[in-house]
Amino acid sequence: MISDIVNAISGVFAFLTTPVSWVIVQFHKVFGAIFGPDTGWAWGLSIVSLVVLIRICLIPLFVKQIKSTRNMQLLQPQMKAIQERYKNDKQRQSEEMMKLYKETGTNPLSSCLPILVQSPFFFALYHTLAGIAENKKIGVIDQSLLDSAQKAHIFGAPLAAKFMDTADEVAKMGATLMDVRVVTAVMIIMMSASQFYTQRQLMTKNVDLTVKTPFMQQQKMLMYVFPVIFLFMGINFPVGVLVYWLTTNVWTMGQQMYVISRNPTPGSKAQAKMLEGLQKHVVGHGATRTKRERNIVKAIVAKGRDRNEYERKFINGLTKASLAAQADGTVVAGTSTAVLDEDGTPSGAPKRQQPKRQSKSQRQSGPTTAKSDGTAQDSGKPSLEKKDAAESDAAAKPQNGQGGAKAKPAGGNQARSKAKSGQRKGGPQRPKSPSKK
């Protein structure tokens, strides 16, 4: 079933058979002169060279893919905010997402562009190898080249053999079924594993996994779906096509590793590892030695308060080593520059002091003034408690010259206190005025 579908799609791209076969023949002339025209090395390396040539031509597209993928990663906080705001309205959420993509010029399908562009060449190569297996002239491959390709074996497996071929079909190509199935099985597993590792590397090292967005869901789906697709489709691919697809997967994996290590996404684990290595290198030499290093330092200094956690650690690490990053990307010794602490405040800035909390007795005793040593002293006004205690002591002391006399009855004091309060001494009392609310 899968083989029929692949054959049908290959027929659609049959017009590319001639240019693809011509490129293979030109590389075969070069490698055939070195390894021999009928060897698997000559034909296998011709297919590998075809992949390299195609991927070199696709470098501008790959750069566009990297930029679009980076924009998608930088938009993740805004996408998360849209998700939380319209979590109960999926239609409005999708509309806002598309509006954000349009405003920023981002294409969420850009990560699939290299695969889509390569597909026509892939199917054209499949159509060419299928013709070799059926002993049919195809493209620019004439009868002599056809006989040479049928003799070529890669680790004992013919170039046009498949995992699902029967023993009789394999025997016609001068090989055994065991050799073909071992070689194709190993290549299919390597092809699927390289595809899985490439996608996993992108997700674990170069993005923020805490943000759940459609882009992240798409990448996660591709990470698990593509290897499974290759497992099921690989058993119907000729050995030459497996060589092609394994080569392009290894190229993609290496290309992505280079990009992640040299230009990681801000805030990712890859950036933390890159800045850690850069800090050791700069501290060891006392300066930024390459243009790339100066550009990285210049970009971090220009961010100011917008630096992320890893960038602040990098700047503060230079400061601890008595180095200062300058606005032009250079590093000098003996001077300091405004850096940010972990909380985002400028390093060395005076911290706001919280006032010391007073006890209940201090609050009741009235305002205090600060001494020169920072401690509090009394303002000089007697507190209410001290005043009451002084009046009580005065009342208890005997009058001068009347040490042996008895104290006056308490009634007089009560009468005087009433008089002071505005009440008459004896007789009818004045009515109290109503209280004002």
PDB file of N, CA, C and O in Angstrom, residues 65-132:
ATOM      1  N   GLN A  65      14.262  29.850   7.687  1.00  0.00           N
ATOM      2  CA  GLN A  65      13.600  28.978   8.653  1.00  0.00           C
ATOM      3  C   GLN A  65      14.069  29.282  10.073  1.00  0.00           C
ATOM      4  O   GLN A  65      13.270  29.333  11.016  1.00  0.00           O
ATOM      5  N   ILE A  66      15.397  29.485  10.238  1.00  0.00           N
ATOM      6  CA  ILE A  66      15.949  29.775  11.558  1.00  0.00           C
ATOM      7  C   ILE A  66      15.374  31.085  12.102  1.00  0.00           C
ATOM      8  O   ILE A  66      14.979  31.186  13.274  1.00  0.00           O
ATOM      9  N   LYS A  67      15.307  32.118  11.251  1.00  0.00           N
ATOM     10  CA  LYS A  67      14.766  33.401  11.691  1.00  0.00           C
ATOM     11  C   LYS A  67      13.306  33.280  12.086  1.00  0.00           C
ATOM     12  O   LYS A  67      12.871  33.839  13.099  1.00  0.00           O
ATOM     13  N   SER A  68      12.534  32.566  11.287  1.00  0.00           N
ATOM     14  CA  SER A  68      11.115  32.407  11.598  1.00  0.00           C
ATOM     15  C   SER A  68      10.926  31.597  12.883  1.00  0.00           C
ATOM     16  O   SER A  68      10.065  31.908  13.707  1.00  0.00           O
ATOM     17  N   THR A  69      11.742  30.549  13.041  1.00  0.00           N
ATOM     18  CA  THR A  69      11.660  29.749  14.267  1.00  0.00           C
ATOM     19  C   THR A  69      12.039  30.588  15.480  1.00  0.00           C
ATOM     20  O   THR A  69      11.412  30.480  16.546  1.00  0.00           O
ATOM     21  N   ARG A  70      13.055  31.449  15.351  1.00  0.00           N
ATOM     22  CA  ARG A  70      13.459  32.317  16.450  1.00  0.00           C
ATOM     23  C   ARG A  70      12.331  33.295  16.804  1.00  0.00           C
ATOM     24  O   ARG A  70      12.052  33.538  17.990  1.00  0.00           O
ATOM     25  N   ASN A  71      11.670  33.842  15.778  1.00  0.00           N
ATOM     26  CA  ASN A  71      10.543  34.742  16.046  1.00  0.00           C
ATOM     27  C   ASN A  71       9.422  34.023  16.781  1.00  0.00           C
ATOM     28  O   ASN A  71       8.799  34.586  17.683  1.00  0.00           O
ATOM     29  N   MET A  72       9.175  32.779  16.400  1.00  0.00           N
ATOM     30  CA  MET A  72       8.142  32.005  17.089  1.00  0.00           C
ATOM     31  C   MET A  72       8.502  31.811  18.552  1.00  0.00           C
ATOM     32  O   MET A  72       7.646  31.881  19.437  1.00  0.00           O
ATOM     33  N   GLN A  73       9.774  31.578  18.834  1.00  0.00           N
ATOM     34  CA  GLN A  73      10.207  31.371  20.214  1.00  0.00           C
ATOM     35  C   GLN A  73      10.114  32.662  21.025  1.00  0.00           C
ATOM     36  O   GLN A  73       9.748  32.648  22.199  1.00  0.00           O
ATOM     37  N   LEU A  74      10.463  33.796  20.392  1.00  0.00           N
ATOM     38  CA  LEU A  74      10.389  35.071  21.099  1.00  0.00           C
ATOM     39  C   LEU A  74       8.950  35.505  21.333  1.00  0.00           C
ATOM     40  O   LEU A  74       8.667  36.279  22.252  1.00  0.00           O
ATOM     41  N   LEU A  75       8.022  35.013  20.516  1.00  0.00           N
ATOM     42  CA  LEU A  75       6.606  35.371  20.665  1.00  0.00           C
ATOM     43  C   LEU A  75       5.885  34.497  21.686  1.00  0.00           C
ATOM     44  O   LEU A  75       4.702  34.729  21.949  1.00  0.00           O
ATOM     45  N   GLN A  76       6.558  33.526  22.243  1.00  0.00           N
ATOM     46  CA  GLN A  76       5.889  32.594  23.138  1.00  0.00           C
ATOM     47  C   GLN A  76       5.244  33.274  24.353  1.00  0.00           C
ATOM     48  O   GLN A  76       4.128  32.907  24.725  1.00  0.00           O
ATOM     49  N   PRO A  77       5.890  34.264  25.017  1.00  0.00           N
ATOM     50  CA  PRO A  77       5.192  34.933  26.130  1.00  0.00           C
ATOM     51  C   PRO A  77       3.889  35.604  25.701  1.00  0.00           C
ATOM     52  O   PRO A  77       2.886  35.537  26.423  1.00  0.00           O
ATOM     53  N   GLN A  78       3.885  36.264  24.530  1.00  0.00           N
ATOM     54  CA  GLN A  78       2.655  36.889  24.056  1.00  0.00           C
ATOM     55  C   GLN A  78       1.607  35.846  23.692  1.00  0.00           C
ATOM     56  O   GLN A  78       0.413  36.033  23.940  1.00  0.00           O
ATOM     57  N   MET A  79       2.058  34.734  23.132  1.00  0.00           N
ATOM     58  CA  MET A  79       1.126  33.660  22.788  1.00  0.00           C
ATOM     59  C   MET A  79       0.527  33.040  24.039  1.00  0.00           C
ATOM     60  O   MET A  79      -0.665  32.690  24.070  1.00  0.00           O
ATOM     61  N   LYS A  80       1.341  32.923  25.069  1.00  0.00           N
ATOM     62  CA  LYS A  80       0.831  32.384  26.333  1.00  0.00           C
ATOM     63  C   LYS A  80      -0.201  33.327  26.954  1.00  0.00           C
ATOM     64  O   LYS A  80      -1.219  32.883  27.497  1.00  0.00           O
ATOM     65  N   ALA A  81       0.056  34.645  26.859  1.00  0.00           N
ATOM     66  CA  ALA A  81      -0.910  35.627  27.380  1.00  0.00           C
ATOM     67  C   ALA A  81      -2.234  35.545  26.627  1.00  0.00           C
ATOM     68  O   ALA A  81      -3.319  35.646  27.234  1.00  0.00           O
ATOM     69  N   ILE A  82      -2.167  35.350  25.319  1.00  0.00           N
ATOM     70  CA  ILE A  82      -3.402  35.213  24.526  1.00  0.00           C
ATOM     71  C   ILE A  82      -4.149  33.953  24.934  1.00  0.00           C
ATOM     72  O   ILE A  82      -5.387  33.953  25.062  1.00  0.00           O
ATOM     73  N   GLN A  83      -3.420  32.881  25.168  1.00  0.00           N
ATOM     74  CA  GLN A  83      -4.058  31.635  25.598  1.00  0.00           C
ATOM     75  C   GLN A  83      -4.783  31.803  26.924  1.00  0.00           C
ATOM     76  O   GLN A  83      -5.909  31.326  27.098  1.00  0.00           O
ATOM     77  N   GLU A  84      -4.146  32.472  27.873  1.00  0.00           N
ATOM     78  CA  GLU A  84      -4.764  32.644  29.185  1.00  0.00           C
ATOM     79  C   GLU A  84      -5.951  33.606  29.123  1.00  0.00           C
ATOM     80  O   GLU A  84      -6.937  33.437  29.829  1.00  0.00           O
ATOM     81  N   ARG A  85      -5.851  34.610  28.257  1.00  0.00           N
ATOM     82  CA  ARG A  85      -6.923  35.600  28.171  1.00  0.00           C
ATOM     83  C   ARG A  85      -8.170  35.026  27.509  1.00  0.00           C
ATOM     84  O   ARG A  85      -9.292  35.331  27.922  1.00  0.00           O
ATOM     85  N   TYR A  86      -7.968  34.190  26.484  1.00  0.00           N
ATOM     86  CA  TYR A  86      -9.110  33.632  25.752  1.00  0.00           C
ATOM     87  C   TYR A  86      -9.154  32.115  25.894  1.00  0.00           C
ATOM     88  O   TYR A  86      -9.416  31.393  24.934  1.00  0.00           O
ATOM     89  N   LYS A  87      -8.895  31.624  27.095  1.00  0.00           N
ATOM     90  CA  LYS A  87      -8.852  30.177  27.289  1.00  0.00           C
ATOM     91  C   LYS A  87     -10.218  29.522  27.142  1.00  0.00           C
ATOM     92  O   LYS A  87     -10.305  28.318  26.871  1.00  0.00           O
ATOM     93  N   ASN A  88     -11.291  30.288  27.289  1.00  0.00           N
ATOM     94  CA  ASN A  88     -12.645  29.743  27.147  1.00  0.00           C
ATOM     95  C   ASN A  88     -13.248  30.022  25.779  1.00  0.00           C
ATOM     96  O   ASN A  88     -14.405  29.659  25.533  1.00  0.00           O
ATOM     97  N   ASP A  89     -12.495  30.687  24.916  1.00  0.00           N
ATOM     98  CA  ASP A  89     -12.987  31.023  23.577  1.00  0.00           C
ATOM     99  C   ASP A  89     -11.908  30.627  22.570  1.00  0.00           C
ATOM    100  O   ASP A  89     -11.028  31.411  22.226  1.00  0.00           O
ATOM    101  N   LYS A  90     -11.982  29.388  22.077  1.00  0.00           N
ATOM    102  CA  LYS A  90     -10.961  28.865  21.173  1.00  0.00           C
ATOM    103  C   LYS A  90     -10.940  29.612  19.844  1.00  0.00           C
ATOM    104  O   LYS A  90      -9.877  29.819  19.262  1.00  0.00           O
ATOM    105  N   GLN A  91     -12.107  30.028  19.351  1.00  0.00           N
ATOM    106  CA  GLN A  91     -12.155  30.735  18.076  1.00  0.00           C
ATOM    107  C   GLN A  91     -11.457  32.090  18.183  1.00  0.00           C
ATOM    108  O   GLN A  91     -10.655  32.464  17.322  1.00  0.00           O
ATOM    109  N   ARG A  92     -11.766  32.826  19.249  1.00  0.00           N
ATOM    110  CA  ARG A  92     -11.126  34.126  19.446  1.00  0.00           C
ATOM    111  C   ARG A  92      -9.624  33.947  19.680  1.00  0.00           C
ATOM    112  O   ARG A  92      -8.810  34.759  19.227  1.00  0.00           O
ATOM    113  N   GLN A  93      -9.251  32.875  20.364  1.00  0.00           N
ATOM    114  CA  GLN A  93      -7.837  32.598  20.604  1.00  0.00           C
ATOM    115  C   GLN A  93      -7.099  32.389  19.287  1.00  0.00           C
ATOM    116  O   GLN A  93      -6.001  32.919  19.082  1.00  0.00           O
ATOM    117  N   SER A  94      -7.694  31.617  18.378  1.00  0.00           N
ATOM    118  CA  SER A  94      -7.074  31.374  17.070  1.00  0.00           C
ATOM    119  C   SER A  94      -6.977  32.667  16.261  1.00  0.00           C
ATOM    120  O   SER A  94      -5.963  32.913  15.590  1.00  0.00           O
ATOM    121  N   GLU A  95      -8.017  33.503  16.323  1.00  0.00           N
ATOM    122  CA  GLU A  95      -8.004  34.773  15.589  1.00  0.00           C
ATOM    123  C   GLU A  95      -6.885  35.681  16.095  1.00  0.00           C
ATOM    124  O   GLU A  95      -6.180  36.316  15.296  1.00  0.00           O
ATOM    125  N   GLU A  96      -6.713  35.750  17.420  1.00  0.00           N
ATOM    126  CA  GLU A  96      -5.659  36.592  17.987  1.00  0.00           C
ATOM    127  C   GLU A  96      -4.274  36.049  17.644  1.00  0.00           C
ATOM    128  O   GLU A  96      -3.333  36.817  17.422  1.00  0.00           O
ATOM    129  N   MET A  97      -4.137  34.722  17.607  1.00  0.00           N
ATOM    130  CA  MET A  97      -2.858  34.116  17.230  1.00  0.00           C
ATOM    131  C   MET A  97      -2.501  34.478  15.792  1.00  0.00           C
ATOM    132  O   MET A  97      -1.368  34.869  15.498  1.00  0.00           O
ATOM    133  N   MET A  98      -3.473  34.348  14.882  1.00  0.00           N
ATOM    134  CA  MET A  98      -3.214  34.673  13.481  1.00  0.00           C
ATOM    135  C   MET A  98      -2.904  36.158  13.310  1.00  0.00           C
ATOM    136  O   MET A  98      -2.064  36.539  12.486  1.00  0.00           O
ATOM    137  N   LYS A  99      -3.565  36.992  14.095  1.00  0.00           N
ATOM    138  CA  LYS A  99      -3.291  38.420  14.044  1.00  0.00           C
ATOM    139  C   LYS A  99      -1.868  38.713  14.502  1.00  0.00           C
ATOM    140  O   LYS A  99      -1.161  39.555  13.907  1.00  0.00           O
ATOM    141  N   LEU A 100      -1.417  38.014  15.537  1.00  0.00           N
ATOM    142  CA  LEU A 100      -0.043  38.192  16.036  1.00  0.00           C
ATOM    143  C   LEU A 100       0.966  37.732  14.991  1.00  0.00           C
ATOM    144  O   LEU A 100       1.994  38.399  14.775  1.00  0.00           O
ATOM    145  N   TYR A 101       0.702  36.603  14.326  1.00  0.00           N
ATOM    146  CA  TYR A 101       1.596  36.129  13.278  1.00  0.00           C
ATOM    147  C   TYR A 101       1.702  37.151  12.151  1.00  0.00           C
ATOM    148  O   TYR A 101       2.788  37.402  11.609  1.00  0.00           O
ATOM    149  N   LYS A 102       0.566  37.726  11.776  1.00  0.00           N
ATOM    150  CA  LYS A 102       0.543  38.681  10.665  1.00  0.00           C
ATOM    151  C   LYS A 102       1.303  39.953  11.026  1.00  0.00           C
ATOM    152  O   LYS A 102       2.036  40.509  10.206  1.00  0.00           O
ATOM    153  N   GLU A 103       1.130  40.448  12.250  1.00  0.00           N
ATOM    154  CA  GLU A 103       1.788  41.683  12.665  1.00  0.00           C
ATOM    155  C   GLU A 103       3.299  41.524  12.747  1.00  0.00           C
ATOM    156  O   GLU A 103       4.048  42.466  12.468  1.00  0.00           O
ATOM    157  N   THR A 104       3.760  40.352  13.156  1.00  0.00           N
ATOM    158  CA  THR A 104       5.201  40.118  13.320  1.00  0.00           C
ATOM    159  C   THR A 104       5.838  39.467  12.098  1.00  0.00           C
ATOM    160  O   THR A 104       7.050  39.262  12.073  1.00  0.00           O
ATOM    161  N   GLY A 105       5.051  39.115  11.090  1.00  0.00           N
ATOM    162  CA  GLY A 105       5.594  38.492   9.884  1.00  0.00           C
ATOM    163  C   GLY A 105       6.155  37.104  10.131  1.00  0.00           C
ATOM    164  O   GLY A 105       7.154  36.722   9.528  1.00  0.00           O
ATOM    165  N   THR A 106       5.507  36.344  11.007  1.00  0.00           N
ATOM    166  CA  THR A 106       5.973  35.013  11.374  1.00  0.00           C
ATOM    167  C   THR A 106       5.094  33.954  10.731  1.00  0.00           C
ATOM    168  O   THR A 106       3.865  34.088  10.720  1.00  0.00           O
ATOM    169  N   ASN A 107       5.732  32.896  10.228  1.00  0.00           N
ATOM    170  CA  ASN A 107       5.008  31.785   9.623  1.00  0.00           C
ATOM    171  C   ASN A 107       5.220  30.535  10.469  1.00  0.00           C
ATOM    172  O   ASN A 107       6.343  30.019  10.544  1.00  0.00           O
ATOM    173  N   PRO A 108       4.177  30.002  11.133  1.00  0.00           N
ATOM    174  CA  PRO A 108       4.357  28.823  11.992  1.00  0.00           C
ATOM    175  C   PRO A 108       4.726  27.561  11.230  1.00  0.00           C
ATOM    176  O   PRO A 108       5.189  26.599  11.827  1.00  0.00           O
ATOM    177  N   LEU A 109       4.534  27.550   9.906  1.00  0.00           N
ATOM    178  CA  LEU A 109       4.852  26.369   9.108  1.00  0.00           C
ATOM    179  C   LEU A 109       6.246  26.436   8.493  1.00  0.00           C
ATOM    180  O   LEU A 109       6.612  25.576   7.690  1.00  0.00           O
ATOM    181  N   SER A 110       7.006  27.455   8.854  1.00  0.00           N
ATOM    182  CA  SER A 110       8.316  27.637   8.227  1.00  0.00           C
ATOM    183  C   SER A 110       9.289  26.513   8.569  1.00  0.00           C
ATOM    184  O   SER A 110      10.217  26.242   7.808  1.00  0.00           O
ATOM    185  N   SER A 111       9.105  25.855   9.737  1.00  0.00           N
ATOM    186  CA  SER A 111      10.012  24.773  10.117  1.00  0.00           C
ATOM    187  C   SER A 111       9.898  23.572   9.181  1.00  0.00           C
ATOM    188  O   SER A 111      10.800  22.733   9.134  1.00  0.00           O
ATOM    189  N   CYS A 112       8.806  23.486   8.436  1.00  0.00           N
ATOM    190  CA  CYS A 112       8.610  22.366   7.516  1.00  0.00           C
ATOM    191  C   CYS A 112       9.091  22.675   6.104  1.00  0.00           C
ATOM    192  O   CYS A 112       9.069  21.789   5.239  1.00  0.00           O
ATOM    193  N   LEU A 113       9.508  23.921   5.841  1.00  0.00           N
ATOM    194  CA  LEU A 113       9.864  24.314   4.479  1.00  0.00           C
ATOM    195  C   LEU A 113      11.013  23.496   3.891  1.00  0.00           C
ATOM    196  O   LEU A 113      10.920  23.038   2.743  1.00  0.00           O
ATOM    197  N   PRO A 114      12.139  23.281   4.616  1.00  0.00           N
ATOM    198  CA  PRO A 114      13.218  22.490   4.017  1.00  0.00           C
ATOM    199  C   PRO A 114      12.775  21.089   3.607  1.00  0.00           C
ATOM    200  O   PRO A 114      13.186  20.578   2.560  1.00  0.00           O
ATOM    201  N   ILE A 115      11.935  20.462   4.430  1.00  0.00           N
ATOM    202  CA  ILE A 115      11.457  19.118   4.096  1.00  0.00           C
ATOM    203  C   ILE A 115      10.573  19.164   2.861  1.00  0.00           C
ATOM    204  O   ILE A 115      10.679  18.309   1.964  1.00  0.00           O
ATOM    205  N   LEU A 116       9.700  20.158   2.781  1.00  0.00           N
ATOM    206  CA  LEU A 116       8.803  20.258   1.639  1.00  0.00           C
ATOM    207  C   LEU A 116       9.571  20.533   0.350  1.00  0.00           C
ATOM    208  O   LEU A 116       9.234  19.994  -0.711  1.00  0.00           O
ATOM    209  N   VAL A 117      10.607  21.378   0.429  1.00  0.00           N
ATOM    210  CA  VAL A 117      11.375  21.703  -0.769  1.00  0.00           C
ATOM    211  C   VAL A 117      12.200  20.505  -1.229  1.00  0.00           C
ATOM    212  O   VAL A 117      12.394  20.279  -2.436  1.00  0.00           O
ATOM    213  N   GLN A 118      12.696  19.692  -0.274  1.00  0.00           N
ATOM    214  CA  GLN A 118      13.495  18.530  -0.638  1.00  0.00           C
ATOM    215  C   GLN A 118      12.669  17.386  -1.207  1.00  0.00           C
ATOM    216  O   GLN A 118      13.200  16.526  -1.923  1.00  0.00           O
ATOM    217  N   SER A 119      11.393  17.367  -0.887  1.00  0.00           N
ATOM    218  CA  SER A 119      10.550  16.227  -1.263  1.00  0.00           C
ATOM    219  C   SER A 119      10.574  15.922  -2.758  1.00  0.00           C
ATOM    220  O   SER A 119      10.681  14.741  -3.136  1.00  0.00           O
ATOM    221  N   PRO A 120      10.465  16.918  -3.654  1.00  0.00           N
ATOM    222  CA  PRO A 120      10.515  16.581  -5.090  1.00  0.00           C
ATOM    223  C   PRO A 120      11.800  15.860  -5.494  1.00  0.00           C
ATOM    224  O   PRO A 120      11.755  14.901  -6.270  1.00  0.00           O
ATOM    225  N   PHE A 121      12.953  16.289  -4.962  1.00  0.00           N
ATOM    226  CA  PHE A 121      14.221  15.634  -5.299  1.00  0.00           C
ATOM    227  C   PHE A 121      14.280  14.226  -4.711  1.00  0.00           C
ATOM    228  O   PHE A 121      14.823  13.308  -5.327  1.00  0.00           O
ATOM    229  N   PHE A 122      13.706  14.073  -3.544  1.00  0.00           N
ATOM    230  CA  PHE A 122      13.655  12.759  -2.908  1.00  0.00           C
ATOM    231  C   PHE A 122      12.868  11.771  -3.772  1.00  0.00           C
ATOM    232  O   PHE A 122      13.323  10.648  -4.047  1.00  0.00           O
ATOM    233  N   PHE A 123      11.693  12.181  -4.205  1.00  0.00           N
ATOM    234  CA  PHE A 123      10.865  11.285  -5.012  1.00  0.00           C
ATOM    235  C   PHE A 123      11.463  11.064  -6.401  1.00  0.00           C
ATOM    236  O   PHE A 123      11.294   9.988  -6.996  1.00  0.00           O
ATOM    237  N   ALA A 124      12.161  12.083  -6.937  1.00  0.00           N
ATOM    238  CA  ALA A 124      12.834  11.891  -8.223  1.00  0.00           C
ATOM    239  C   ALA A 124      13.950  10.856  -8.103  1.00  0.00           C
ATOM    240  O   ALA A 124      14.136  10.003  -9.004  1.00  0.00           O
ATOM    241  N   LEU A 125      14.695  10.887  -6.980  1.00  0.00           N
ATOM    242  CA  LEU A 125      15.736   9.891  -6.755  1.00  0.00           C
ATOM    243  C   LEU A 125      15.105   8.499  -6.587  1.00  0.00           C
ATOM    244  O   LEU A 125      15.636   7.504  -7.097  1.00  0.00           O
ATOM    245  N   TYR A 126      13.989   8.433  -5.860  1.00  0.00           N
ATOM    246  CA  TYR A 126      13.290   7.159  -5.689  1.00  0.00           C
ATOM    247  C   TYR A 126      12.870   6.594  -7.046  1.00  0.00           C
ATOM    248  O   TYR A 126      13.016   5.391  -7.312  1.00  0.00           O
ATOM    249  N   HIS A 127      12.354   7.464  -7.922  1.00  0.00           N
ATOM    250  CA  HIS A 127      11.936   7.037  -9.250  1.00  0.00           C
ATOM    251  C   HIS A 127      13.132   6.535 -10.067  1.00  0.00           C
ATOM    252  O   HIS A 127      13.035   5.532 -10.800  1.00  0.00           O
ATOM    253  N   THR A 128      14.291   7.182  -9.913  1.00  0.00           N
ATOM    254  CA  THR A 128      15.491   6.769 -10.634  1.00  0.00           C
ATOM    255  C   THR A 128      15.969   5.396 -10.158  1.00  0.00           C
ATOM    256  O   THR A 128      16.285   4.504 -10.973  1.00  0.00           O
ATOM    257  N   LEU A 129      16.034   5.190  -8.837  1.00  0.00           N
ATOM    258  CA  LEU A 129      16.497   3.912  -8.297  1.00  0.00           C
ATOM    259  C   LEU A 129      15.509   2.788  -8.577  1.00  0.00           C
ATOM    260  O   LEU A 129      15.908   1.625  -8.750  1.00  0.00           O
ATOM    261  N   ALA A 130      14.214   3.125  -8.608  1.00  0.00           N
ATOM    262  CA  ALA A 130      13.222   2.107  -8.957  1.00  0.00           C
ATOM    263  C   ALA A 130      13.436   1.630 -10.395  1.00  0.00           C
ATOM    264  O   ALA A 130      13.284   0.436 -10.703  1.00  0.00           O
ATOM    265  N   GLY A 131      13.777   2.577 -11.291  1.00  0.00           N
ATOM    266  CA  GLY A 131      14.072   2.189 -12.666  1.00  0.00           C
ATOM    267  C   GLY A 131      15.302   1.310 -12.755  1.00  0.00           C
ATOM    268  O   GLY A 131      15.355   0.354 -13.551  1.00  0.00           O
ATOM    269  N   ILE A 132      16.331   1.569 -11.913  1.00  0.00           N
ATOM    270  CA  ILE A 132      17.532   0.736 -11.895  1.00  0.00           C
ATOM    271  C   ILE A 132      17.178  -0.673 -11.424  1.00  0.00           C
ATOM    272  O   ILE A 132      17.666  -1.675 -11.975  1.00  0.00           O
TER     273      ILE A 132
END
